[in-house]
């Protein structure tokens, strides 16, 4: 999909709102998620994509404001006829911030389950026939947990995520610190369990720098979000095959060849990398497909060749979820 096509497509109808959620079944809906639903005009598609960003990010990751014709997945998906619900996960962006230890992958999976149910029921303005999760990094881990626990979605796209870890993960853990002492969050009143990346580290942590625009990295630093100690304490426990083997919806995995966080000891797509082992983490019902994007690191959306990843996702969506009646 080229820039001329994007320019010719009718702008989607986008609605920003806040939605009350609970952190666990039976708990009160005391917190609110900030979200934006964008619905393409005159599209025959009945599929909505629920985009789930990773740790220390916000919804900005999926709708990047710099050169959006290249970097915004939301814009790309809308132009292809897919509605998107892009939101700030609980604890970051404009969403509410509970005590950090309560913000775990398990709690987030339940929050996102509530959003998926709202999309299906028509509570958000239209009853969608199909809901597909599109996650990145920790957002992918949460998406797998949601699909495995609630069986509430029709498909799962996981990006920047495998079940193996690489040398970039310990580097990431060494380069987060309490957001309360970070200049970007000064005066925000955060408890010490809210975390963010140390200033100036995102370029080396998340990018394949030979194929990254320095202006993108700078804006990524300026718009960075939050993670929590609750996420760190739990993510390794839920990111196992015991969880993903329960997924019975189709799964697409898209990973950068140079993703040092998850590829393992070798570049993704090679014999010694995590992509070789990944099929064993899913049941046959998931019909796992894996795409390795060249010249890309962990942050696929923010590499210069982001449209390559987007085209792979769209191709899979088009094949799996054609308009009803086709």
Coordinates of C-alpha atoms in Angstrom, one line a residue:
X1 CA 0.0 0.0 0.0
X2 CA 1.7 3.2 -1.2
X3 CA 1.4 6.8 0.0
X4 CA -0.8 7.8 -2.9
X5 CA -3.3 5.1 -2.0
X6 CA -3.3 6.2 1.7
X7 CA -4.0 9.8 0.6
X8 CA -6.9 8.7 -1.6
X9 CA -8.7 6.8 1.1
X10 CA -11.5 8.5 3.0
X11 CA -10.5 9.4 6.5
X12 CA -11.8 7.1 9.2
X13 CA -14.3 8.2 11.8
X14 CA -12.3 8.3 15.1
X15 CA -13.8 8.6 18.6
X16 CA -11.7 9.1 21.7
X17 CA -13.3 7.9 25.0
X18 CA -12.6 6.6 28.5
X19 CA -13.8 3.1 29.5
X20 CA -14.3 1.9 33.0
X21 CA -12.6 -1.5 33.8
X22 CA -11.9 -3.8 36.7
X23 CA -8.5 -5.4 37.3
X24 CA -9.9 -8.8 38.2
X25 CA -13.2 -10.8 37.9
X26 CA -15.6 -9.7 40.6
X27 CA -13.7 -6.5 41.4
X28 CA -15.3 -3.1 40.9
X29 CA -14.7 -1.2 37.7
X30 CA -12.7 1.5 39.5
X31 CA -10.2 2.4 36.7
X32 CA -10.5 3.9 33.3
X33 CA -8.7 3.1 30.0
X34 CA -8.1 5.9 27.5
X35 CA -8.9 4.7 24.0
X36 CA -9.6 5.7 20.4
X37 CA -11.8 3.7 18.1
X38 CA -11.2 4.5 14.4
X39 CA -13.7 3.0 11.9
X40 CA -13.0 3.3 8.1
X41 CA -15.8 4.7 6.1
X42 CA -17.6 2.5 3.5
X43 CA -15.6 -0.6 4.4
X44 CA -17.2 -4.0 4.0
X45 CA -14.9 -5.5 6.7
X46 CA -16.4 -6.6 10.0
X47 CA -13.1 -7.1 11.8
X48 CA -11.7 -4.7 14.5
X49 CA -8.1 -4.8 15.6
X50 CA -7.4 -4.3 19.3
X51 CA -3.8 -3.0 19.4
X52 CA -1.7 -3.7 22.6
X53 CA 1.5 -1.8 23.1
X54 CA 4.6 -3.0 25.1
X55 CA 6.2 -1.9 28.3
X56 CA 7.4 1.7 28.6
X57 CA 5.2 2.6 25.6
X58 CA 1.7 3.9 25.1
X59 CA -0.8 4.0 22.3
X60 CA 1.7 6.3 20.5
X61 CA 3.6 3.1 19.4
X62 CA 0.7 2.1 17.1
X63 CA -0.2 5.6 15.9
X64 CA 3.2 7.2 15.7
X65 CA 2.8 10.9 14.9
X66 CA 6.0 11.4 12.9
X67 CA 5.6 10.6 9.2
X68 CA 2.5 8.7 9.9
X69 CA 2.2 7.5 6.3
X70 CA 5.2 5.3 7.1
X71 CA 5.1 4.6 10.8
X72 CA 1.4 4.6 11.9
X73 CA 0.0 1.1 11.9
X74 CA -3.4 2.6 12.8
X75 CA -3.4 4.7 9.7
X76 CA -2.2 1.7 7.6
X77 CA -4.9 -0.6 9.0
X78 CA -7.7 1.9 8.6
X79 CA -6.7 2.5 4.9
X80 CA -6.9 -1.3 4.4
X81 CA -10.5 -1.2 5.7
X82 CA -9.8 -2.5 9.3
X83 CA -11.2 -0.7 12.3
X84 CA -8.8 -0.2 15.2
X85 CA -9.2 0.2 18.9
X86 CA -5.9 1.8 20.0
X87 CA -5.6 2.4 23.7
X88 CA -3.2 3.1 26.6
X89 CA -2.8 0.1 28.8
X90 CA -3.7 0.6 32.4
X91 CA -0.8 2.3 34.2
X92 CA 0.6 4.3 31.3
X93 CA -0.3 7.1 28.8
X94 CA -3.6 8.8 29.7
X95 CA -5.1 5.7 31.4
X96 CA -5.5 5.4 35.1
X97 CA -2.5 4.3 37.3
X98 CA -3.4 1.9 40.0
X99 CA -0.7 0.9 42.6
X100 CA 2.1 -0.6 40.5
X101 CA 2.1 -4.0 42.0
X102 CA -1.6 -4.4 40.8
X103 CA -0.6 -3.7 37.2
X104 CA 0.3 -7.3 36.1
X105 CA 0.0 -9.2 32.8
X106 CA -2.9 -11.1 34.4
X107 CA -4.7 -8.0 35.3
X108 CA -4.1 -6.4 31.9
X109 CA -5.4 -9.5 30.1
X110 CA -8.6 -9.2 32.0
X111 CA -8.8 -5.5 31.2
X112 CA -8.4 -6.3 27.5
X113 CA -10.9 -9.1 27.7
X114 CA -13.4 -6.4 28.9
X115 CA -12.6 -4.3 25.9
X116 CA -13.0 -7.2 23.5
X117 CA -16.4 -8.0 25.0
X118 CA -17.4 -4.4 24.6
X119 CA -16.5 -4.5 20.9
X120 CA -18.5 -7.6 20.4
X121 CA -21.6 -6.5 22.3
X122 CA -22.1 -3.2 20.5
X123 CA -21.4 -1.2 23.7
X124 CA -18.9 0.9 21.8
X125 CA -21.3 1.8 19.0
X126 CA -21.2 -1.3 16.8
X127 CA -21.2 -5.0 17.4
X128 CA -18.2 -6.4 15.6
X129 CA -18.3 -9.9 14.3
X130 CA -14.5 -10.5 14.7
X131 CA -12.0 -9.2 17.1
X132 CA -8.2 -9.7 16.5
X133 CA -5.5 -8.8 19.0
X134 CA -2.4 -7.1 17.6
X135 CA 0.3 -6.9 20.3
X136 CA 3.9 -5.8 20.6
X137 CA 6.5 -7.1 23.1
X138 CA 4.9 -7.3 26.5
X139 CA 1.6 -6.4 24.8
X140 CA 2.1 -9.7 22.8
X141 CA 2.6 -11.7 26.0
X142 CA -0.6 -10.1 27.4
X143 CA -2.5 -10.9 24.2
X144 CA -1.4 -14.5 24.2
X145 CA -2.5 -14.8 27.9
X146 CA -5.8 -13.2 27.1
X147 CA -6.5 -15.5 24.2
X148 CA -5.4 -18.5 26.2
X149 CA -7.5 -17.6 29.2
X150 CA -10.7 -16.2 27.8
X151 CA -10.9 -17.6 24.2
X152 CA -12.6 -14.3 23.3
X153 CA -10.8 -13.3 20.1
X154 CA -10.8 -14.6 16.5
X155 CA -7.1 -14.2 15.9
X156 CA -3.8 -13.0 17.5
X157 CA -1.0 -11.1 15.8
X158 CA 2.1 -11.0 18.0
X159 CA 5.0 -8.8 17.1
X160 CA 8.4 -8.3 18.8
X161 CA 7.9 -11.5 20.8
X162 CA 9.1 -15.1 21.0
X163 CA 9.3 -17.6 23.9
X164 CA 13.1 -17.4 23.9
X165 CA 15.2 -14.5 25.2
X166 CA 18.3 -12.8 23.9
X167 CA 21.0 -10.6 25.3
X168 CA 18.9 -7.5 24.8
X169 CA 16.5 -8.6 27.7
X170 CA 19.1 -8.2 30.5
X171 CA 20.2 -5.0 28.9
X172 CA 16.6 -3.7 29.1
X173 CA 16.3 -4.8 32.7
X174 CA 19.5 -2.9 33.5
X175 CA 18.3 0.2 31.8
X176 CA 15.0 0.8 33.5
X177 CA 14.7 2.8 36.7
X178 CA 11.9 4.3 38.8
X179 CA 9.9 6.8 36.8
X180 CA 9.6 9.0 39.9
X181 CA 13.3 9.9 39.4
X182 CA 13.1 10.4 35.6
X183 CA 12.9 14.0 34.3
X184 CA 10.0 12.9 32.0
X185 CA 7.8 12.1 34.9
X186 CA 8.9 14.6 37.5
X187 CA 6.0 15.6 39.7
X188 CA 3.6 12.9 38.4
X189 CA 3.2 11.4 41.9
X190 CA 4.1 7.9 40.8
X191 CA 4.9 5.1 43.3
X192 CA 8.4 3.7 43.1
X193 CA 7.2 0.6 41.3
X194 CA 6.4 2.5 38.2
X195 CA 9.3 2.2 35.8
X196 CA 10.7 3.7 32.6
X197 CA 13.8 3.5 30.5
X198 CA 16.8 5.6 31.5
X199 CA 17.2 8.7 29.3
X200 CA 19.0 8.1 26.0
X201 CA 18.8 4.3 26.0
X202 CA 15.9 3.5 23.7
X203 CA 17.9 3.6 20.5
X204 CA 20.3 0.9 21.6
X205 CA 17.6 -1.2 23.4
X206 CA 14.8 -1.4 20.8
X207 CA 16.2 -0.6 17.3
X208 CA 18.3 -1.9 14.5
X209 CA 20.1 1.3 14.2
X210 CA 21.4 1.0 10.7
X211 CA 17.8 1.1 9.5
X212 CA 16.4 3.7 12.0
X213 CA 15.7 7.4 11.6
X214 CA 17.4 9.4 14.4
X215 CA 14.3 11.7 14.5
X216 CA 12.1 8.7 15.3
X217 CA 14.4 7.6 18.1
X218 CA 14.3 11.2 19.5
X219 CA 10.5 11.3 19.4
X220 CA 10.3 7.9 21.0
X221 CA 12.5 9.2 23.9
X222 CA 10.2 12.2 24.2
X223 CA 7.0 10.2 24.3
X224 CA 8.2 7.2 26.3
X225 CA 5.7 5.6 28.7
X226 CA 5.7 3.5 31.8
X227 CA 6.1 -0.1 32.9
X228 CA 5.5 -1.6 36.4
X229 CA 7.2 -3.8 38.9
X230 CA 4.1 -5.9 38.8
X231 CA 4.7 -6.6 35.1
X232 CA 8.3 -7.5 35.8
X233 CA 7.4 -9.8 38.6
X234 CA 5.0 -11.8 36.6
X235 CA 5.8 -11.7 32.9
X236 CA 8.3 -14.7 32.9
X237 CA 5.7 -16.8 34.7
X238 CA 3.0 -16.2 32.0
X239 CA 5.3 -16.2 29.0
X240 CA 5.6 -20.0 28.8
X241 CA 4.3 -22.7 26.5
X242 CA 1.9 -23.7 29.3
X243 CA 0.0 -20.5 28.4
X244 CA 0.4 -20.3 24.6
X245 CA -0.5 -24.0 24.1
X246 CA -4.1 -23.1 25.3
X247 CA -4.5 -20.6 22.4
X248 CA -7.1 -22.0 19.9
X249 CA -7.3 -19.0 17.6
X250 CA -4.9 -18.6 14.6
X251 CA -1.6 -16.8 15.4
X252 CA 0.7 -14.8 13.3
X253 CA 4.2 -14.0 14.7
X254 CA 6.1 -11.1 13.2
X255 CA 9.6 -10.4 14.5
X256 CA 12.6 -8.4 13.4
X257 CA 15.7 -10.3 12.3
X258 CA 17.8 -8.2 14.7
X259 CA 15.5 -8.3 17.7
X260 CA 18.0 -8.8 20.5
X261 CA 15.4 -9.0 23.2
X262 CA 13.7 -12.2 21.9
X263 CA 15.7 -13.8 19.0
X264 CA 18.0 -15.7 21.3
X265 CA 21.7 -16.2 20.6
X266 CA 21.4 -15.7 16.8
X267 CA 19.5 -13.5 14.4
X268 CA 15.8 -14.5 14.0
X269 CA 15.2 -16.8 11.0
X270 CA 18.5 -18.7 11.5
X271 CA 18.9 -22.2 12.8
X272 CA 20.0 -21.2 16.3
X273 CA 17.4 -18.5 16.9
X274 CA 14.2 -18.6 18.8
X275 CA 12.1 -18.8 15.6
X276 CA 13.2 -22.4 15.2
X277 CA 11.8 -23.3 18.6
X278 CA 8.6 -21.2 18.4
X279 CA 6.2 -23.6 16.7
X280 CA 6.5 -26.0 19.7
X281 CA 5.0 -23.3 21.9
X282 CA 1.6 -23.5 20.2
X283 CA -1.0 -26.2 19.6
X284 CA -2.0 -27.2 16.1
X285 CA -5.2 -25.2 16.5
X286 CA -3.2 -21.9 16.4
X287 CA -1.9 -22.7 12.9
X288 CA 1.1 -20.6 13.7
X289 CA 2.8 -18.6 10.9
X290 CA 6.1 -16.8 11.4
X291 CA 7.4 -13.8 9.5
X292 CA 10.9 -12.5 10.0
X293 CA 11.4 -8.9 8.8
X294 CA 14.9 -8.1 7.6
X295 CA 16.8 -5.0 8.7
X296 CA 14.5 -4.6 11.8
X297 CA 15.0 -4.8 15.5
X298 CA 12.6 -5.1 18.4
X299 CA 10.5 -2.0 17.5
X300 CA 9.2 -3.1 14.1
X301 CA 6.8 -0.2 13.9
X302 CA 9.6 2.4 14.3
X303 CA 12.1 1.0 11.8
X304 CA 12.3 2.7 8.4
X305 CA 10.9 -0.5 6.8
X306 CA 7.8 -0.6 9.1
X307 CA 5.5 -0.9 6.1
X308 CA 7.1 -4.3 5.4
X309 CA 5.8 -5.6 8.7
X310 CA 2.4 -4.0 8.1
X311 CA 2.1 -5.6 4.7
X312 CA 2.8 -9.0 6.3
X313 CA 0.1 -8.4 8.9
X314 CA -2.4 -7.2 6.3
X315 CA -1.8 -10.2 4.1
X316 CA -2.5 -12.6 6.9
X317 CA -5.6 -10.7 8.0
X318 CA -7.0 -10.5 4.5
X319 CA -6.6 -14.3 4.1
X320 CA -8.0 -15.2 7.5
X321 CA -10.7 -12.6 7.8
X322 CA -12.3 -11.7 4.5
X323 CA -15.5 -9.7 4.7
X324 CA -18.4 -11.9 5.7
X325 CA -20.2 -13.3 2.6
X326 CA -17.1 -13.4 0.5

